[in-house]
mmCIF file of C-alpha atoms in Angstrom:
data_model
loop_
_atom_site.group_PDB
_atom_site.id
_atom_site.type_symbol
_atom_site.label_atom_id
_atom_site.label_comp_id
_atom_site.label_asym_id
_atom_site.label_seq_id
_atom_site.Cartn_x
_atom_site.Cartn_y
_atom_site.Cartn_z
ATOM 1 C CA ALA A 1199 81.794 87.012 122.746
ATOM 2 C CA GLN A 1200 79.731 89.710 121.291
ATOM 3 C CA THR A 1201 77.816 89.062 118.001
ATOM 4 C CA VAL A 1202 75.792 91.224 115.728
ATOM 5 C CA THR A 1203 73.484 89.358 113.143
ATOM 6 C CA GLN A 1204 71.578 91.138 110.322
ATOM 7 C CA SER A 1205 69.384 88.365 108.714
ATOM 8 C CA GLN A 1206 68.512 90.273 105.605
ATOM 9 C CA PRO A 1207 71.145 90.656 103.453
ATOM 10 C CA GLU A 1208 68.927 92.562 101.011
ATOM 11 C CA MET A 1209 65.891 94.611 101.000
ATOM 12 C CA SER A 1210 63.933 96.730 98.737
ATOM 13 C CA VAL A 1211 61.104 99.100 99.273
ATOM 14 C CA GLN A 1212 59.213 101.441 97.289
ATOM 15 C CA GLU A 1213 59.869 105.367 97.427
ATOM 16 C CA ALA A 1214 57.702 106.762 99.848
ATOM 17 C CA GLU A 1215 56.954 103.363 101.603
ATOM 18 C CA THR A 1216 58.253 102.458 105.012
ATOM 19 C CA VAL A 1217 60.717 99.606 105.493
ATOM 20 C CA THR A 1218 62.248 97.774 108.500
ATOM 21 C CA LEU A 1219 65.655 96.491 108.812
ATOM 22 C CA SER A 1220 66.141 93.554 111.392
ATOM 23 C CA CYS A 1221 69.337 93.460 113.917
ATOM 24 C CA THR A 1222 69.670 91.020 116.905
ATOM 25 C CA TYR A 1223 72.582 91.015 119.129
ATOM 26 C CA ASP A 1224 74.036 88.599 121.753
ATOM 27 C CA THR A 1225 75.542 90.344 125.010
ATOM 28 C CA SER A 1226 76.015 89.486 128.788
ATOM 29 C CA GLU A 1227 76.514 93.177 129.592
ATOM 30 C CA SER A 1228 73.715 95.694 130.809
ATOM 31 C CA ASP A 1229 75.189 98.732 129.681
ATOM 32 C CA TYR A 1230 75.883 99.365 126.131
ATOM 33 C CA TYR A 1231 75.331 101.245 122.946
ATOM 34 C CA LEU A 1232 73.636 100.175 119.768
ATOM 35 C CA PHE A 1233 74.188 101.665 116.384
ATOM 36 C CA TRP A 1234 72.868 101.935 112.845
ATOM 37 C CA TYR A 1235 75.386 103.043 110.046
ATOM 38 C CA LYS A 1236 74.650 103.868 106.380
ATOM 39 C CA GLN A 1237 77.159 103.100 103.683
ATOM 40 C CA PRO A 1238 76.239 104.655 100.286
ATOM 41 C CA PRO A 1239 78.019 103.660 97.156
ATOM 42 C CA SER A 1240 80.620 106.346 97.934
ATOM 43 C CA ARG A 1241 81.914 104.193 100.646
ATOM 44 C CA GLN A 1242 81.684 106.802 103.369
ATOM 45 C CA MET A 1243 80.087 105.411 106.772
ATOM 46 C CA ILE A 1244 77.490 107.844 108.044
ATOM 47 C CA LEU A 1245 75.852 107.488 111.707
ATOM 48 C CA VAL A 1246 72.230 107.061 111.289
ATOM 49 C CA ILE A 1247 71.017 106.553 114.521
ATOM 50 C CA ARG A 1248 71.996 105.512 118.100
ATOM 51 C CA GLN A 1249 70.423 104.098 121.310
ATOM 52 C CA GLU A 1250 71.637 103.709 124.725
ATOM 53 C CA ALA A 1251 70.715 100.430 126.406
ATOM 54 C CA TYR A 1252 69.809 102.151 129.593
ATOM 55 C CA LYS A 1253 67.221 104.231 127.891
ATOM 56 C CA GLN A 1254 63.684 102.675 127.266
ATOM 57 C CA GLN A 1255 62.526 105.152 124.644
ATOM 58 C CA ASN A 1256 63.248 104.519 121.538
ATOM 59 C CA ALA A 1257 65.499 106.607 119.538
ATOM 60 C CA THR A 1258 64.386 108.794 116.710
ATOM 61 C CA GLU A 1259 65.893 110.786 113.843
ATOM 62 C CA ASN A 1260 63.565 112.515 111.195
ATOM 63 C CA ARG A 1261 62.541 109.552 108.976
ATOM 64 C CA PHE A 1262 64.529 107.226 111.122
ATOM 65 C CA SER A 1263 63.598 105.313 114.204
ATOM 66 C CA VAL A 1264 64.650 102.321 116.019
ATOM 67 C CA ASN A 1265 62.432 99.726 117.890
ATOM 68 C CA PHE A 1266 64.699 98.591 120.768
ATOM 69 C CA GLN A 1267 63.826 95.390 122.772
ATOM 70 C CA LYS A 1268 66.437 94.960 125.543
ATOM 71 C CA ALA A 1269 65.164 91.669 126.717
ATOM 72 C CA ALA A 1270 64.982 90.368 123.174
ATOM 73 C CA LYS A 1271 68.226 91.896 122.446
ATOM 74 C CA SER A 1272 66.814 93.157 118.889
ATOM 75 C CA PHE A 1273 67.412 96.416 117.543
ATOM 76 C CA SER A 1274 65.475 97.190 114.431
ATOM 77 C CA LEU A 1275 65.678 100.283 112.116
ATOM 78 C CA LYS A 1276 62.369 102.076 110.719
ATOM 79 C CA ILE A 1277 62.792 104.127 107.569
ATOM 80 C CA SER A 1278 59.681 105.882 106.796
ATOM 81 C CA ASP A 1279 58.888 107.702 103.758
ATOM 82 C CA SER A 1280 61.522 106.191 101.751
ATOM 83 C CA GLN A 1281 63.676 108.192 99.736
ATOM 84 C CA LEU A 1282 65.901 107.247 96.631
ATOM 85 C CA GLY A 1283 68.845 108.418 98.841
ATOM 86 C CA ASP A 1284 68.134 105.916 101.354
ATOM 87 C CA ALA A 1285 69.528 103.594 99.103
ATOM 88 C CA ALA A 1286 72.857 102.252 100.888
ATOM 89 C CA MET A 1287 74.320 99.398 102.688
ATOM 90 C CA TYR A 1288 73.236 99.546 106.503
ATOM 91 C CA PHE A 1289 74.867 98.386 109.488
ATOM 92 C CA CYS A 1290 73.964 97.585 112.940
ATOM 93 C CA ALA A 1291 76.633 97.969 115.253
ATOM 94 C CA TYR A 1292 76.951 97.422 119.214
ATOM 95 C CA ARG A 1293 79.421 99.247 121.406
ATOM 96 C CA ARG A 1294 80.579 97.331 124.512
ATOM 97 C CA THR A 1295 82.458 98.411 127.617
ATOM 98 C CA GLY A 1296 86.072 99.450 126.736
ATOM 99 C CA ASN A 1297 84.595 101.056 123.539
ATOM 100 C CA GLN A 1298 84.842 98.244 121.165
ATOM 101 C CA PHE A 1299 82.494 98.032 118.402
ATOM 102 C CA TYR A 1300 81.025 94.898 116.543
ATOM 103 C CA PHE A 1301 79.357 95.395 113.322
ATOM 104 C CA GLY A 1302 76.788 93.276 111.476
ATOM 105 C CA THR A 1303 77.411 91.957 107.892
ATOM 106 C CA GLY A 1304 74.958 94.499 106.695
ATOM 107 C CA THR A 1305 71.738 94.713 104.818
ATOM 108 C CA SER A 1306 71.766 96.199 101.326
ATOM 109 C CA LEU A 1307 68.537 98.553 100.576
ATOM 110 C CA THR A 1308 67.342 99.354 97.190
ATOM 111 C CA VAL A 1309 64.587 102.038 96.938
ATOM 112 C CA ILE A 1310 62.285 101.373 93.753
ATOM 113 C CA PRO A 1311 61.297 104.521 92.054
ATOM 114 C CA ASN B 959 87.575 120.385 110.535
ATOM 115 C CA ALA B 960 88.901 117.357 108.245
ATOM 116 C CA GLY B 961 87.858 114.692 110.855
ATOM 117 C CA VAL B 962 89.391 111.388 109.877
ATOM 118 C CA THR B 963 91.908 111.271 107.237
ATOM 119 C CA GLN B 964 93.205 108.043 105.568
ATOM 120 C CA THR B 965 95.897 107.684 102.846
ATOM 121 C CA PRO B 966 96.065 106.320 100.372
ATOM 122 C CA LYS B 967 92.825 105.815 98.904
ATOM 123 C CA PHE B 968 93.681 102.922 96.622
ATOM 124 C CA GLN B 969 96.840 100.517 96.586
ATOM 125 C CA VAL B 970 97.897 97.600 94.656
ATOM 126 C CA LEU B 971 100.399 95.619 96.360
ATOM 127 C CA LYS B 972 102.509 92.255 95.211
ATOM 128 C CA THR B 973 102.914 89.511 97.875
ATOM 129 C CA GLY B 974 105.409 89.879 100.325
ATOM 130 C CA GLN B 975 105.616 93.745 100.041
ATOM 131 C CA SER B 976 104.951 95.991 102.910
ATOM 132 C CA MET B 977 103.175 99.293 103.320
ATOM 133 C CA THR B 978 101.777 101.377 105.595
ATOM 134 C CA LEU B 979 98.149 102.767 105.952
ATOM 135 C CA GLN B 980 98.130 106.161 107.218
ATOM 136 C CA CYS B 981 95.368 107.547 109.565
ATOM 137 C CA ALA B 982 95.028 111.107 111.139
ATOM 138 C CA GLN B 983 92.443 112.941 113.086
ATOM 139 C CA ASP B 984 91.991 116.530 114.126
ATOM 140 C CA MET B 985 89.114 116.039 116.821
ATOM 141 C CA ASN B 986 91.335 115.087 119.812
ATOM 142 C CA HIS B 987 89.696 111.718 119.844
ATOM 143 C CA GLU B 988 91.373 109.369 122.724
ATOM 144 C CA TYR B 989 90.061 106.408 120.699
ATOM 145 C CA MET B 990 91.272 105.176 117.145
ATOM 146 C CA SER B 991 90.726 101.999 115.541
ATOM 147 C CA TRP B 992 91.124 100.263 112.273
ATOM 148 C CA TYR B 993 88.632 97.874 110.392
ATOM 149 C CA ARG B 994 88.377 95.745 107.638
ATOM 150 C CA GLN B 995 85.396 95.611 105.389
ATOM 151 C CA ASP B 996 85.004 92.494 103.363
ATOM 152 C CA PRO B 997 81.933 91.132 101.250
ATOM 153 C CA GLY B 998 79.339 89.277 103.159
ATOM 154 C CA MET B 999 81.430 89.797 106.344
ATOM 155 C CA GLY B 1000 80.730 93.341 107.327
ATOM 156 C CA LEU B 1001 83.223 95.395 109.373
ATOM 157 C CA ARG B 1002 85.828 93.290 111.484
ATOM 158 C CA LEU B 1003 88.180 94.956 114.339
ATOM 159 C CA ILE B 1004 91.871 94.915 113.340
ATOM 160 C CA HIS B 1005 93.445 96.771 116.253
ATOM 161 C CA TYR B 1006 92.411 99.738 118.367
ATOM 162 C CA SER B 1007 93.900 102.245 120.862
ATOM 163 C CA VAL B 1008 92.418 104.374 123.753
ATOM 164 C CA GLY B 1009 95.285 106.849 123.762
ATOM 165 C CA ALA B 1010 98.856 107.663 122.907
ATOM 166 C CA GLY B 1011 101.119 104.970 123.949
ATOM 167 C CA ILE B 1012 98.323 102.157 124.142
ATOM 168 C CA THR B 1013 97.230 99.765 121.534
ATOM 169 C CA ASP B 1014 95.433 96.441 121.716
ATOM 170 C CA GLN B 1015 94.118 93.726 119.268
ATOM 171 C CA GLY B 1016 90.750 93.301 117.906
ATOM 172 C CA GLU B 1017 88.961 90.417 116.148
ATOM 173 C CA VAL B 1018 91.649 90.061 113.339
ATOM 174 C CA PRO B 1019 95.195 91.305 114.255
ATOM 175 C CA ASN B 1020 97.201 88.619 112.489
ATOM 176 C CA GLY B 1021 99.294 90.144 109.801
ATOM 177 C CA TYR B 1022 99.060 93.753 110.960
ATOM 178 C CA ASN B 1023 100.790 96.197 113.406
ATOM 179 C CA VAL B 1024 99.876 99.365 114.780
ATOM 180 C CA SER B 1025 101.600 102.066 116.709
ATOM 181 C CA ARG B 1026 100.163 105.198 118.598
ATOM 182 C CA SER B 1027 102.786 107.686 119.272
ATOM 183 C CA THR B 1028 100.644 110.924 119.118
ATOM 184 C CA THR B 1029 97.039 111.532 119.820
ATOM 185 C CA GLU B 1030 96.462 112.338 116.122
ATOM 186 C CA ASP B 1031 98.035 109.340 114.072
ATOM 187 C CA PHE B 1032 97.442 105.924 114.125
ATOM 188 C CA PRO B 1033 99.149 104.012 111.242
ATOM 189 C CA LEU B 1034 98.361 100.279 110.051
ATOM 190 C CA ARG B 1035 101.371 98.477 108.795
ATOM 191 C CA LEU B 1036 101.162 95.254 106.840
ATOM 192 C CA LEU B 1037 104.678 93.725 107.018
ATOM 193 C CA SER B 1038 104.347 91.108 104.536
ATOM 194 C CA ALA B 1039 101.200 91.621 102.303
ATOM 195 C CA ALA B 1040 99.089 88.115 101.435
ATOM 196 C CA PRO B 1041 96.337 87.989 98.966
ATOM 197 C CA SER B 1042 93.928 87.283 102.029
ATOM 198 C CA GLN B 1043 94.580 91.052 102.811
ATOM 199 C CA THR B 1044 92.961 92.369 99.999
ATOM 200 C CA SER B 1045 90.097 94.438 101.495
ATOM 201 C CA VAL B 1046 88.722 97.930 102.091
ATOM 202 C CA TYR B 1047 90.286 99.211 105.612
ATOM 203 C CA PHE B 1048 88.622 102.007 107.727
ATOM 204 C CA CYS B 1049 90.086 103.894 110.271
ATOM 205 C CA ALA B 1050 87.705 105.252 112.774
ATOM 206 C CA SER B 1051 87.928 107.489 116.042
ATOM 207 C CA SER B 1052 85.912 108.901 118.793
ATOM 208 C CA ASN B 1053 85.911 110.491 122.303
ATOM 209 C CA ILE B 1054 85.357 108.112 125.595
ATOM 210 C CA GLY B 1055 83.490 108.760 128.303
ATOM 211 C CA GLN B 1056 79.959 109.420 129.592
ATOM 212 C CA GLY B 1057 78.673 112.852 129.145
ATOM 213 C CA VAL B 1058 81.415 113.902 126.459
ATOM 214 C CA SER B 1059 80.399 115.457 123.464
ATOM 215 C CA GLY B 1060 80.302 112.874 120.491
ATOM 216 C CA ALA B 1061 81.597 110.086 123.079
ATOM 217 C CA ASN B 1062 80.636 106.471 121.863
ATOM 218 C CA VAL B 1063 80.194 107.477 118.272
ATOM 219 C CA LEU B 1064 82.626 106.427 115.940
ATOM 220 C CA THR B 1065 83.700 108.867 112.907
ATOM 221 C CA PHE B 1066 84.921 107.203 109.906
ATOM 222 C CA GLY B 1067 87.687 107.751 107.242
ATOM 223 C CA ALA B 1068 86.770 107.498 103.618
ATOM 224 C CA GLY B 1069 88.532 103.996 103.441
ATOM 225 C CA SER B 1070 91.248 102.636 101.867
ATOM 226 C CA ARG B 1071 90.966 99.926 98.864
ATOM 227 C CA LEU B 1072 93.851 97.609 99.061
ATOM 228 C CA THR B 1073 94.248 94.866 96.573
ATOM 229 C CA VAL B 1074 97.441 92.192 97.250
ATOM 230 C CA LEU B 1075 98.362 90.615 93.729
#
């Protein structure tokens, strides 16, 4: 079975500071995708960043970057220069062969002005 | 493009009633899926489809039916609603395959909040 674990139900960060959200997953596959989605109060699910497991280079999208440790099955999200608009629920997701996606339970991020 | 459109956005049902949540996408995506989101449990896959005429069960399929008669539409049916089905429901779609634009990335609808009394 594939499972995704987010061990931090809530996190907070000062505006302009850096925060890291943790995610671990369990799989027996070697080829898969990992994602971070953001869900603001509007409820809309927004893709933040994705990582292909076969790529060793960590993905980066502007202020968002990941630390992908394949052997450790770890996929953390780093948000640099945090902004008020980053406040949201963040979900880590794993995509297995067959296009099935599995989501973690989410981390609620608060940005303190 | 409209992307993924879900209707209704809000619905209140009584126990035992039936209803259909509609989902339509205009991106010609092969893959469509339904999730439910409950506090502290993240998003859980209910049913999914990899093309017209093909559907399969996800993690929590009991109490829900789906069909996929066209590429664009993937309705979710509750035949006899129960309070345990009170949740926020999301429809999501994607392309499939390596090298296909947008493949392997889910595009979500805005969600439907369902309350069963």
